[in-house]
Short mmCIF file of C-alpha atoms in Angstrom, two decimals:
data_model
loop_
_atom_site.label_atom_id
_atom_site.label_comp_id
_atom_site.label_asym_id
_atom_site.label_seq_id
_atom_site.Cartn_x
_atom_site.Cartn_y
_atom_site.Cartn_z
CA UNK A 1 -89.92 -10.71 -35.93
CA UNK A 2 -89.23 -8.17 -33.22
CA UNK A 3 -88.65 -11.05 -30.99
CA UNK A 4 -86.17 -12.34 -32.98
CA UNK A 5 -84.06 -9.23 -33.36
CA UNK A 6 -84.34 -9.00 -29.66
CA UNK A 7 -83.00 -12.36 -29.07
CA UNK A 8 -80.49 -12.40 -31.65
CA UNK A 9 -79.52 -8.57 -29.69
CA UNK A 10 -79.64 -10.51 -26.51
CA UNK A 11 -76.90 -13.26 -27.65
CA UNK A 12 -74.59 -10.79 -29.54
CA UNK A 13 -74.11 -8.75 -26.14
CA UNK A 14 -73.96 -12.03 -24.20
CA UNK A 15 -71.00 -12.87 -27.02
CA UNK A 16 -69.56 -9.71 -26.80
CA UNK A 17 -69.16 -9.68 -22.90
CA UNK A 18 -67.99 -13.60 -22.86
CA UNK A 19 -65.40 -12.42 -25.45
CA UNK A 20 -63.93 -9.04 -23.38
CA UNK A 21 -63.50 -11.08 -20.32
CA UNK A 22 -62.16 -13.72 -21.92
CA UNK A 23 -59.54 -11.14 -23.50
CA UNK A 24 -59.57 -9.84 -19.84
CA UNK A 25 -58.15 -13.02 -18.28
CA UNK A 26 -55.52 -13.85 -20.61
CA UNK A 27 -54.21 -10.59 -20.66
CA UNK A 28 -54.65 -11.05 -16.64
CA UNK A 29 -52.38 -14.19 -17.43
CA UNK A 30 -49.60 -13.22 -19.44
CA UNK A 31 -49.35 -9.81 -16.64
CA UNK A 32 -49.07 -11.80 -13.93
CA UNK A 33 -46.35 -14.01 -15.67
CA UNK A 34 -44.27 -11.85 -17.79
CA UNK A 35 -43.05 -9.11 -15.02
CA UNK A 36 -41.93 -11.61 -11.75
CA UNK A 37 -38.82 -13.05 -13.23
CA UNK A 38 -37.14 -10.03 -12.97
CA UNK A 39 -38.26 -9.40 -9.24
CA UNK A 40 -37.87 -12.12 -7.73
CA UNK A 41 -35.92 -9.85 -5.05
CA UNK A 42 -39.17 -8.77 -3.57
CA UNK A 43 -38.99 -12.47 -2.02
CA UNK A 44 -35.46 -14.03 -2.16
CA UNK A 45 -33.38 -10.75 -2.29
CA UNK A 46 -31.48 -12.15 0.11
CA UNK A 47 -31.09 -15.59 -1.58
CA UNK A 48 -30.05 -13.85 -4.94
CA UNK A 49 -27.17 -11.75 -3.47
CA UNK A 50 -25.98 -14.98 -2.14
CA UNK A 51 -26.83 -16.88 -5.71
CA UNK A 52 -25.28 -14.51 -7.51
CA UNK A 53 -22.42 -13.27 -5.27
CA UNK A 54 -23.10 -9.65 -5.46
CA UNK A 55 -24.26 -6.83 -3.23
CA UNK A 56 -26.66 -4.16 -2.72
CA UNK A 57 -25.15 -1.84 -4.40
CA UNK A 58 -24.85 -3.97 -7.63
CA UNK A 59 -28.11 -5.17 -7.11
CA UNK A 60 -29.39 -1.85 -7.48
CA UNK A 61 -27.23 -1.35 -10.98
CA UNK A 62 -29.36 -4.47 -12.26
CA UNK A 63 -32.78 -2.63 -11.36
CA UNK A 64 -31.13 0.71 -12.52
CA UNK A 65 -30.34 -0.98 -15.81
CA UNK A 66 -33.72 -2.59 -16.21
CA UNK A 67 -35.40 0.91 -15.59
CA UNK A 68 -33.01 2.93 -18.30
CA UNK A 69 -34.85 -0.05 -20.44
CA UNK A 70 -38.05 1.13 -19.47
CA UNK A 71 -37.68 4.69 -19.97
CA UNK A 72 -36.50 4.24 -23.32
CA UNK A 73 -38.93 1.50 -24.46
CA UNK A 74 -42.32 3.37 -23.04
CA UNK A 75 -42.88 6.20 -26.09
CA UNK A 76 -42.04 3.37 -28.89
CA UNK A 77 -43.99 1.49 -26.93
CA UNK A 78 -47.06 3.37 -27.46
CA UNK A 79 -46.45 3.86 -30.79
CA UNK A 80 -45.98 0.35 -31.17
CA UNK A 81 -49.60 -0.52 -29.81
CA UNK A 82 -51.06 1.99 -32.21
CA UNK A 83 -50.13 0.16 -35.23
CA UNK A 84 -49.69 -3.35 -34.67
CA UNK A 85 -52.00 -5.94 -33.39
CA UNK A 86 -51.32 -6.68 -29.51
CA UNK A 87 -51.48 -10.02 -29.57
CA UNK A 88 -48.37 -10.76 -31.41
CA UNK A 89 -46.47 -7.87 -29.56
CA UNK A 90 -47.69 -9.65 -26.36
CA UNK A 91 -46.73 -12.83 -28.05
CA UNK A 92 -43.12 -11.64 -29.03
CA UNK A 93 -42.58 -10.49 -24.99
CA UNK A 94 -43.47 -13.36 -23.47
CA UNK A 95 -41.48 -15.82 -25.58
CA UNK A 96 -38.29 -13.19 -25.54
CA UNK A 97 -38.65 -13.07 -21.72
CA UNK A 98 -38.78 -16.65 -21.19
CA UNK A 99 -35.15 -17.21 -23.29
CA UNK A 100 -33.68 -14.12 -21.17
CA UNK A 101 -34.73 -16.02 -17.79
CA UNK A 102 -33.58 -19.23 -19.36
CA UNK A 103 -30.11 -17.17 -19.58
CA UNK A 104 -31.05 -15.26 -16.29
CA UNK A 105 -31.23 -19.49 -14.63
CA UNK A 106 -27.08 -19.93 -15.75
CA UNK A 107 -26.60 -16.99 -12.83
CA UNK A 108 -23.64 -15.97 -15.24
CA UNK A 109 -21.31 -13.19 -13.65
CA UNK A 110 -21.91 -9.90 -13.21
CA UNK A 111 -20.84 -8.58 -16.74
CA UNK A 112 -23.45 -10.45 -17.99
CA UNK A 113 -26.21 -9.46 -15.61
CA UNK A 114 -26.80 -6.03 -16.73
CA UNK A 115 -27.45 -7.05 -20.10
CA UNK A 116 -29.91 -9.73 -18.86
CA UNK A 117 -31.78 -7.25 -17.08
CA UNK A 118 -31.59 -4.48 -19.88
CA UNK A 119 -32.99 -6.77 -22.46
CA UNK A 120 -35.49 -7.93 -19.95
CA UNK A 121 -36.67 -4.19 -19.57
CA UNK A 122 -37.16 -4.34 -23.17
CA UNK A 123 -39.10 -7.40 -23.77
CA UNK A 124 -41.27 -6.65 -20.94
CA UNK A 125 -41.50 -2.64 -21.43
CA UNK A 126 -41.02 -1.97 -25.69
CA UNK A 127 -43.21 -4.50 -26.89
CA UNK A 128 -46.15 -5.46 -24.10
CA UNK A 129 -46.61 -2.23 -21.86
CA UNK A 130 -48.50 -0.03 -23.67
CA UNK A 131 -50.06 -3.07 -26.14
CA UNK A 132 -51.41 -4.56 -22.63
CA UNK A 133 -52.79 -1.09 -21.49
CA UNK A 134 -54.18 -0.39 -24.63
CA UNK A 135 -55.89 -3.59 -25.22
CA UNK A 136 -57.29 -3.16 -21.15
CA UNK A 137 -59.14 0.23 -22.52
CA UNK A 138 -60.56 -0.68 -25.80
CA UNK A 139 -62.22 -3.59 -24.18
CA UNK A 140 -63.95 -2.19 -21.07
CA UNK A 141 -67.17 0.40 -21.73
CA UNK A 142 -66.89 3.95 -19.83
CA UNK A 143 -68.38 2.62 -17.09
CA UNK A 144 -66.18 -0.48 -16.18
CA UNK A 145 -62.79 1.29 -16.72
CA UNK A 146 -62.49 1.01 -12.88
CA UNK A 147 -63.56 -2.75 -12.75
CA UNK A 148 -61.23 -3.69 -15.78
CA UNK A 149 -58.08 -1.93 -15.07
CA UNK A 150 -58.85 -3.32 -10.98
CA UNK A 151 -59.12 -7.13 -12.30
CA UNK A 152 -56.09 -6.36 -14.82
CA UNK A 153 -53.94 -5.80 -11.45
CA UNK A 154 -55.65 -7.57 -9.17
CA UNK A 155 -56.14 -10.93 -11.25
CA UNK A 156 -52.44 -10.21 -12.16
CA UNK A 157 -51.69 -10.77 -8.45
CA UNK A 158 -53.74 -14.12 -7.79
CA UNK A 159 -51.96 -15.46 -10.72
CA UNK A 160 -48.20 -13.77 -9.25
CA UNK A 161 -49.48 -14.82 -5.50
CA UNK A 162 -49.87 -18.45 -7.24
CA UNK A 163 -46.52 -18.69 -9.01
CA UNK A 164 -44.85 -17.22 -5.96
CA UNK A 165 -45.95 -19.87 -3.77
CA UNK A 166 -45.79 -22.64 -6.05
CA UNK A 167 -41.92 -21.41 -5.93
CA UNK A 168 -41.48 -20.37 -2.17
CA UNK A 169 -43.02 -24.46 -1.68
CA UNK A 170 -40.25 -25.35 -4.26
CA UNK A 171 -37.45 -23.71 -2.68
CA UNK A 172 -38.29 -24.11 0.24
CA UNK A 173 -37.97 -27.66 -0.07
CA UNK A 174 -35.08 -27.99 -1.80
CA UNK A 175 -33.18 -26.18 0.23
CA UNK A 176 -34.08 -27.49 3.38
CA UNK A 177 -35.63 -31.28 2.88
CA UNK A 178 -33.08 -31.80 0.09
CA UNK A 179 -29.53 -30.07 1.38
CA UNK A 180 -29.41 -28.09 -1.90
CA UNK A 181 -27.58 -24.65 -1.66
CA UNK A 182 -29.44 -21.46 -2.17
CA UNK A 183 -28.20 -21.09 -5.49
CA UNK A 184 -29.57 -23.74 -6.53
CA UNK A 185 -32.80 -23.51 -4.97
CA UNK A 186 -32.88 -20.12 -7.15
CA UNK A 187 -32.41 -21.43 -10.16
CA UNK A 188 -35.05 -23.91 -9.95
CA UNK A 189 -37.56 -20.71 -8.62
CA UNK A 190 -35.85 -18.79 -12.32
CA UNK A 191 -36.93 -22.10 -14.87
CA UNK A 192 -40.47 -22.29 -13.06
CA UNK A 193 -41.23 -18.38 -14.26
CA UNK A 194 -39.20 -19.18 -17.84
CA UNK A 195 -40.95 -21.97 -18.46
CA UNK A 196 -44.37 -20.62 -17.55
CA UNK A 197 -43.30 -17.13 -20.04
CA UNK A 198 -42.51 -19.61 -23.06
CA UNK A 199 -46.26 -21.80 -22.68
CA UNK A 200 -48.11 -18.80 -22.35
CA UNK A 201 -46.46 -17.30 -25.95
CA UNK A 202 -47.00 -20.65 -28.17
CA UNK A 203 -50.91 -20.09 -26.74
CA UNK A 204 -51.02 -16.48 -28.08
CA UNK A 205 -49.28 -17.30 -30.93
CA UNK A 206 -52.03 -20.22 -31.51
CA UNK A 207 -54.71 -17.64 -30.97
CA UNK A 208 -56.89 -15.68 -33.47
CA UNK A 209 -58.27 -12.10 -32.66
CA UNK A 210 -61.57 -12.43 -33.87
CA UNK A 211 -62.07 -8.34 -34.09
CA UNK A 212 -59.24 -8.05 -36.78
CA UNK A 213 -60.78 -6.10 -39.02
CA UNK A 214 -61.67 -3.76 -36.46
CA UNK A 215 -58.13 -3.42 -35.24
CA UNK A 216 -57.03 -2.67 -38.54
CA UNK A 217 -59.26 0.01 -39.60
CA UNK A 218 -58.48 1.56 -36.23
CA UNK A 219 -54.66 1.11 -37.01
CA UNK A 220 -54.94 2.68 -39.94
CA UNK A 221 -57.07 6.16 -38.91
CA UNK A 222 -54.23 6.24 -36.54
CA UNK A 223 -51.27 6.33 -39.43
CA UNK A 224 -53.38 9.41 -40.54
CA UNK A 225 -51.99 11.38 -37.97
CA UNK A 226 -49.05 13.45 -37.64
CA UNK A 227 -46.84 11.95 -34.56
CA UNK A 228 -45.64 15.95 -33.96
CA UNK A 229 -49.05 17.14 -34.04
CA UNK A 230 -50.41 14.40 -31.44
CA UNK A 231 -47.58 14.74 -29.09
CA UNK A 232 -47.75 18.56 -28.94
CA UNK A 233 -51.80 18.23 -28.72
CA UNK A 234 -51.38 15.34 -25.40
CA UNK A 235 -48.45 17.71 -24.02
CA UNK A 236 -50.84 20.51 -23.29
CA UNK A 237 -53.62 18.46 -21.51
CA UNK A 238 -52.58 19.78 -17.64
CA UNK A 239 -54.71 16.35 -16.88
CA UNK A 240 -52.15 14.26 -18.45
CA UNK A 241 -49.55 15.84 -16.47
CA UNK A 242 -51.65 15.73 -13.16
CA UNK A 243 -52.35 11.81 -14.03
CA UNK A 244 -48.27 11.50 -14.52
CA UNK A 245 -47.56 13.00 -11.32
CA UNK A 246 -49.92 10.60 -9.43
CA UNK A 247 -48.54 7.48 -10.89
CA UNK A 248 -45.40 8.78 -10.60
CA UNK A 249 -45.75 8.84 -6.72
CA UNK A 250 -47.95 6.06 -6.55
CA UNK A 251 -45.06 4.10 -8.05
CA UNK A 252 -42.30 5.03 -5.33
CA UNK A 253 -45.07 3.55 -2.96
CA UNK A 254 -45.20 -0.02 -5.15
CA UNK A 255 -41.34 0.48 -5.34
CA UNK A 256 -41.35 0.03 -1.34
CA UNK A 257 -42.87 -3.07 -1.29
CA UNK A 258 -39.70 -4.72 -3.23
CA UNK A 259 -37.99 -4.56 -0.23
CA UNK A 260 -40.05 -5.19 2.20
CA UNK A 261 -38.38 -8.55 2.44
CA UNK A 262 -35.02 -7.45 3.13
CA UNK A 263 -36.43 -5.05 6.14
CA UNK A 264 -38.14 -7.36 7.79
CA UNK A 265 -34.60 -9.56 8.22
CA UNK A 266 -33.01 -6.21 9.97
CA UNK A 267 -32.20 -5.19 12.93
CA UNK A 268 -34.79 -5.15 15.71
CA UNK A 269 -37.52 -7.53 13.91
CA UNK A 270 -34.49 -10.27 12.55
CA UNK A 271 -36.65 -12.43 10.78
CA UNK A 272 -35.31 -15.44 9.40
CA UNK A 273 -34.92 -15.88 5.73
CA UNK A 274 -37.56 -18.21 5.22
CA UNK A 275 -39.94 -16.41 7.36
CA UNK A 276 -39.72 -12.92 5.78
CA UNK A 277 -40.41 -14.81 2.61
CA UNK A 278 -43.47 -15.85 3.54
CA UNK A 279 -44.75 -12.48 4.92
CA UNK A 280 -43.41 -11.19 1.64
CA UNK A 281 -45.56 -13.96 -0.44
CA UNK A 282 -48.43 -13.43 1.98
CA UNK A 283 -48.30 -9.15 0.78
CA UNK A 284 -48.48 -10.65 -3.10
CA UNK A 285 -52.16 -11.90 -1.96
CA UNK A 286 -53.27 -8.83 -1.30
CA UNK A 287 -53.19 -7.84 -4.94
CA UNK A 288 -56.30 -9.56 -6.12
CA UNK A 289 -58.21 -7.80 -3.07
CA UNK A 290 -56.50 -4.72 -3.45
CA UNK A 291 -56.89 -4.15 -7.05
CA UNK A 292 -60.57 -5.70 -8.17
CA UNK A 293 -61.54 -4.36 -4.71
CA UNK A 294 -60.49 -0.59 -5.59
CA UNK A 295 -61.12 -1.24 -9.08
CA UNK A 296 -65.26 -1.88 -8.41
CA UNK A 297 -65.45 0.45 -5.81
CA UNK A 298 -63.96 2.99 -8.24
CA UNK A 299 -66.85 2.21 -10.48
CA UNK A 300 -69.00 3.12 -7.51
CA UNK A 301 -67.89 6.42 -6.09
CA UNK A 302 -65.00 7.50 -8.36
CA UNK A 303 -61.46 5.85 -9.35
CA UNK A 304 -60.03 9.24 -8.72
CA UNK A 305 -61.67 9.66 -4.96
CA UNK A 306 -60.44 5.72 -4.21
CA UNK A 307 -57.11 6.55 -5.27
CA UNK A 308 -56.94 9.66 -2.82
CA UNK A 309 -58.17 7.33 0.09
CA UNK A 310 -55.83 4.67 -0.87
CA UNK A 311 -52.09 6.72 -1.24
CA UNK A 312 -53.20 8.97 1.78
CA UNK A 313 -53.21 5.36 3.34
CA UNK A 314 -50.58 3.55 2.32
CA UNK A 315 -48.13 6.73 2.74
CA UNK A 316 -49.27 6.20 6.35
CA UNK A 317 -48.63 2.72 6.30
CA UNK A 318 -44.97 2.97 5.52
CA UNK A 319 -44.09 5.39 7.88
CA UNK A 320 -45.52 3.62 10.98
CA UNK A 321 -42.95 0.67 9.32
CA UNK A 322 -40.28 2.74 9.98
CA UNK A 323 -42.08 2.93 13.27
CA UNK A 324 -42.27 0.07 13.84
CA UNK A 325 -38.71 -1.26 14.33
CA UNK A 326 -37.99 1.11 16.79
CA UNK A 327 -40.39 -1.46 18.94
CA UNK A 328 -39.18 -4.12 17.84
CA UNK A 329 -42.72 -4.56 16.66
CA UNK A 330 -42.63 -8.08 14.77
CA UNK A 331 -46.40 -8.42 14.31
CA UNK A 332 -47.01 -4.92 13.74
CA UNK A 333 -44.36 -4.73 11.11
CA UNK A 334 -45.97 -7.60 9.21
CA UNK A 335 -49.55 -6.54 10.15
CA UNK A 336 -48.10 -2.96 8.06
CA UNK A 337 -46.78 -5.27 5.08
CA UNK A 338 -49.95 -7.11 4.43
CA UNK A 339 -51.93 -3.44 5.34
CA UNK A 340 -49.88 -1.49 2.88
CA UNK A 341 -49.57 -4.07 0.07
CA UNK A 342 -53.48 -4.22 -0.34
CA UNK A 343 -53.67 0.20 -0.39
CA UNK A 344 -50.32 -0.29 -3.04
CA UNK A 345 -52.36 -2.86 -5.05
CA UNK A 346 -55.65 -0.34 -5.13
CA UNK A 347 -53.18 2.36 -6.26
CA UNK A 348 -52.27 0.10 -8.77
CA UNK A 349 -55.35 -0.98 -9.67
CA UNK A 350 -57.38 2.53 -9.99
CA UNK A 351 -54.62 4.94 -11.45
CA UNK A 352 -54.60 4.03 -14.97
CA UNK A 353 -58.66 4.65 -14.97
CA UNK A 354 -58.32 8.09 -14.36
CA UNK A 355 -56.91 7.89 -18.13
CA UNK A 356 -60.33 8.05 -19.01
CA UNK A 357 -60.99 11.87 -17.32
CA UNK A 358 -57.81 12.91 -18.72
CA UNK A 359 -59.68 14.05 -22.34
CA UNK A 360 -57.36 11.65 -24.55
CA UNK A 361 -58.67 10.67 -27.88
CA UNK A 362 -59.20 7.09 -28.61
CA UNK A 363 -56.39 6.81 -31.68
CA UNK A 364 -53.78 8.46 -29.36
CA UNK A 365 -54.08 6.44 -26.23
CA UNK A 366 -51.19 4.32 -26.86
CA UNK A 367 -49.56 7.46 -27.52
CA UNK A 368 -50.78 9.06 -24.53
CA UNK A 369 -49.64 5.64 -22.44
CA UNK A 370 -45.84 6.16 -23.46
CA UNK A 371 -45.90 9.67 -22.64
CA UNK A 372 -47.43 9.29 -19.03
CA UNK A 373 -44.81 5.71 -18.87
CA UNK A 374 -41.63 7.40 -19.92
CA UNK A 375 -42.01 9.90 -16.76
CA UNK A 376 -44.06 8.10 -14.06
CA UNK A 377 -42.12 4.62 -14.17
CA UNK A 378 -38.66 6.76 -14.07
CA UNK A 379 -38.12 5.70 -10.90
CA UNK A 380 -36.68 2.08 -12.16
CA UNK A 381 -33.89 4.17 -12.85
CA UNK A 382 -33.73 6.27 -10.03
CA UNK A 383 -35.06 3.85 -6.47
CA UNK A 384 -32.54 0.65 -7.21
CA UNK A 385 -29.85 3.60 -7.07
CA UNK A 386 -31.36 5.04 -4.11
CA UNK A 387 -32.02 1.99 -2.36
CA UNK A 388 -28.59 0.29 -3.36
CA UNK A 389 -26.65 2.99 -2.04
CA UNK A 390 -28.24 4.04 1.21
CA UNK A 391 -28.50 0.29 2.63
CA UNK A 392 -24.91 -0.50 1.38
CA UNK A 393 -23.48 3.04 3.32
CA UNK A 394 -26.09 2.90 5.84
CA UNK A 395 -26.34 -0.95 6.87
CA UNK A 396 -29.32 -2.46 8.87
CA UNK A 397 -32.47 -0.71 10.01
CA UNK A 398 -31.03 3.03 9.31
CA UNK A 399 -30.57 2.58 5.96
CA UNK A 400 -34.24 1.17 5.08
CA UNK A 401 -35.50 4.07 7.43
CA UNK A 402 -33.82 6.53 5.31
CA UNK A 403 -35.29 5.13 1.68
CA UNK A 404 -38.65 4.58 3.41
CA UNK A 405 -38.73 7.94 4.95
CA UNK A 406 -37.95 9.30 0.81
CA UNK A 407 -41.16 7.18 0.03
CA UNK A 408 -43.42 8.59 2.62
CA UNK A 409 -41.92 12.17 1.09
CA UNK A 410 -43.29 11.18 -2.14
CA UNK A 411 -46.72 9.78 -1.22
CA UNK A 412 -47.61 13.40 0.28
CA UNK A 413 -46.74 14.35 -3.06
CA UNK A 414 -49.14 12.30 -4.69
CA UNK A 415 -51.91 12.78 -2.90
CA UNK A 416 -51.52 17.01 -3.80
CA UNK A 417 -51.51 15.72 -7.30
CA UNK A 418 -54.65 14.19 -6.88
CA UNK A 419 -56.61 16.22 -4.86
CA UNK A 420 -55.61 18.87 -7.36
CA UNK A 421 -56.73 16.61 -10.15
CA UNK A 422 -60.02 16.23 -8.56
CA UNK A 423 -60.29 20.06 -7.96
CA UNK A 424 -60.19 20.31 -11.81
CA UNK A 425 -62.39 17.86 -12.74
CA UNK A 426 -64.93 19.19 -10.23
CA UNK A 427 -64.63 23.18 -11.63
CA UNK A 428 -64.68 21.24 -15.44
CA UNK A 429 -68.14 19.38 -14.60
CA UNK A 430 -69.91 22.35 -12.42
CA UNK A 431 -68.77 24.54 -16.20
#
């Protein structure tokens, strides 16, 4: 009898793990899918100016515009994912997304593009941020918040990495094997990612959560609550505001990366199009290392003592690119790409599992999710601004040097946060 239970034990927790990394690799999917439509400028910035006969400056009102979505969408957001099931908020985004690019493929004039990009911060920030994140944590134990949250970004990146280069092969050769223009060439990149956004929401909508019951007895504890009560209880957790100021920094580091592509065709280094593409697309497979890599070895030491290692590291990274120009450095500049996009992709990867130290109850963590969102991922408002306007007054090399050299100013921010962070969570565990 004993024998029995044990086996029947065995094969529930067998069940249990097949079905949280099976959740684990959709939600990996629809990640990866859902957010590259709308930066497509961290590979053909150059390509879309041209495509849709604008410049920096203007560029940087689309990503301005995307990030006002943001802001505004991360606090419903997280109340969102407290009350309704993920899967059809998840479901909603990616089939909303995919009619936006579909509209986003037209490359209508500039009126129009704000709005595009505005709606897309909405479809891709109101209704699957804080579901995703939320769905990440319930499913991973204590003990594998590191691993999960790592795979979330770094399986996220093997399947952007894939997409991109299925795309950079399809421009590629239509632009140059089949004499199409670049506009062209960018559309058919747009309908690849639209296309891909709309498959993935008819399989989630043909899906069935088989923890339903679960989900709604947890929804419902949460409607208990008062929304003044838990927002004034999160607001006085200093951990919460230490974790916001990390990603907060951390996220002017991934911001770099989005033009990394544009740099590399400046100036002293003067790579072609085509070729800072591919260094570009190269970077994008440094997620999967970057992010499961930090991610288990989070689970090993700390995710908190990774994370310091990794934004001390890539803030150094980006300042020897600025560096790097000044010697005409070509290999060394690409070398720092690659280098910097697998410490951006740990960052990534690791600082959403210091949620876990932060001391946030279980019905609140959506909550807690919007809260941290609505301040850390600010600058989508503030960097296309920053970046628009210093490389449109500023043209070439000194321009990039000026934005990167904001960056660096911000990693060294970080990294106090976080060292501070840890300095609290050391005094609170000697107590």
């Amino acid at each position: 009898m004993k024998a029995t239970e044990a086996m029947q034990d065995a094969s529930s927790q067998q069940g249990s793990k097949f079905y949280r990394y099976g959740q684990l690799a959709l939600l990996v999917v629809a990640a990866g899918t859902i957010y590259p439509v709308f930066y497509l400028r961290q590979v053909y910035q150059s390509s879309m100016l041209v495509a849709m006969g604008i410049d920096n400056q203007q560029l940087g009102y689309l990503y301005s515009s995307m990030g006002t979505a943001f802001v505004l969408s991360y606090l419903p957001s997280g109340w969102l994912a407290d009350r309704l099931p993920p899967r059809l908020l998840i479901t909603f985004s990616l089939f909303a997304t995919g009619l936006l690019a579909l509209w986003y493929a037209t490359l209508p004039g500039f009126d129009y593009l704000p709005v595009i990009f505005f709606m897309g911060g909405l479809t891709t920030g109101l209704t699957f941020w804080a579901p995703l994140l939320k769905r990440l944590k319930s499913l991973a134990a204590k003990e594998e918040q590191g691993r999960f949250f790592g795979m979330l970004d770094g399986g996220r990146g093997v399947i952007e990495a894939s997409l991109a280069t299925i795309a950079l092969t399809l421009f590629t050769y239509q632009t140059s094997k089949q004499g199409q223009s670049l506009a062209e060439g960018f559309q058919l990149v747009i309908h690849l990612y639209a296309y891909s956004c709309i498959a993935l929401a008819i399989l989630f909508a043909l899906l069935r959560d088989p923890r339903k019951p679960a989900a709604v007895t947890e929804t419902m504890q949460v409607q208990k609550g008062n929304l003044l009560a838990d927002l004034n209880f999160l607001c006085r957790l200093p951990e919460l505001w230490l974790m916001t100021a990390i990603v907060f920094c951390g996220y002017h580091l991934f911001w770099a990366t989005y033009s990394f592509s544009a740099y590399l065709e400046q100036g002293g280094l003067g790579l072609s199009a085509a070729a800072a593409a591919t260094v570009t697309t190269a970077k994008l497979w440094m997620r999967p290392f970057g992010g499961i890599g930090g991610g288990l070895l989070g689970d090993r030491l700390t995710p908190l003592r990774v994370l310091i290692c990794a934004l001390v590291l890539a803030t150094l990274g980006i300042a020897g690119l600025i560096i790097a120009t000044m010697f005409h450095g070509v290999v060394l500049a690409a070398g720092l790409v690659l280098f910097i996009g697998l410490m951006v992709y740990a960052i990534r990867g690791l600082y959403w599992a210091i949620l876990d130290v932060c001391n946030v109850p279980v019905r609140v963590t959506g909550l807690a999710i919007g809260i941290v969102s609505v301040i850390a991922y600010s600058p989508d408002i503030l960097l296309p601004l920053i970046n628009g306007w210093t490389t449109q007054h500023f043209p070439g090399v000194v321009g990039y040097q000026i934005y990167y050299s904001y960056i660096v100013t911000m990693g060294v921010l970080g990294v106090i946060a976080a060292l501070i962070l840890n300095k609290r969570i050391a005094k609170r565990k000697a107590a």
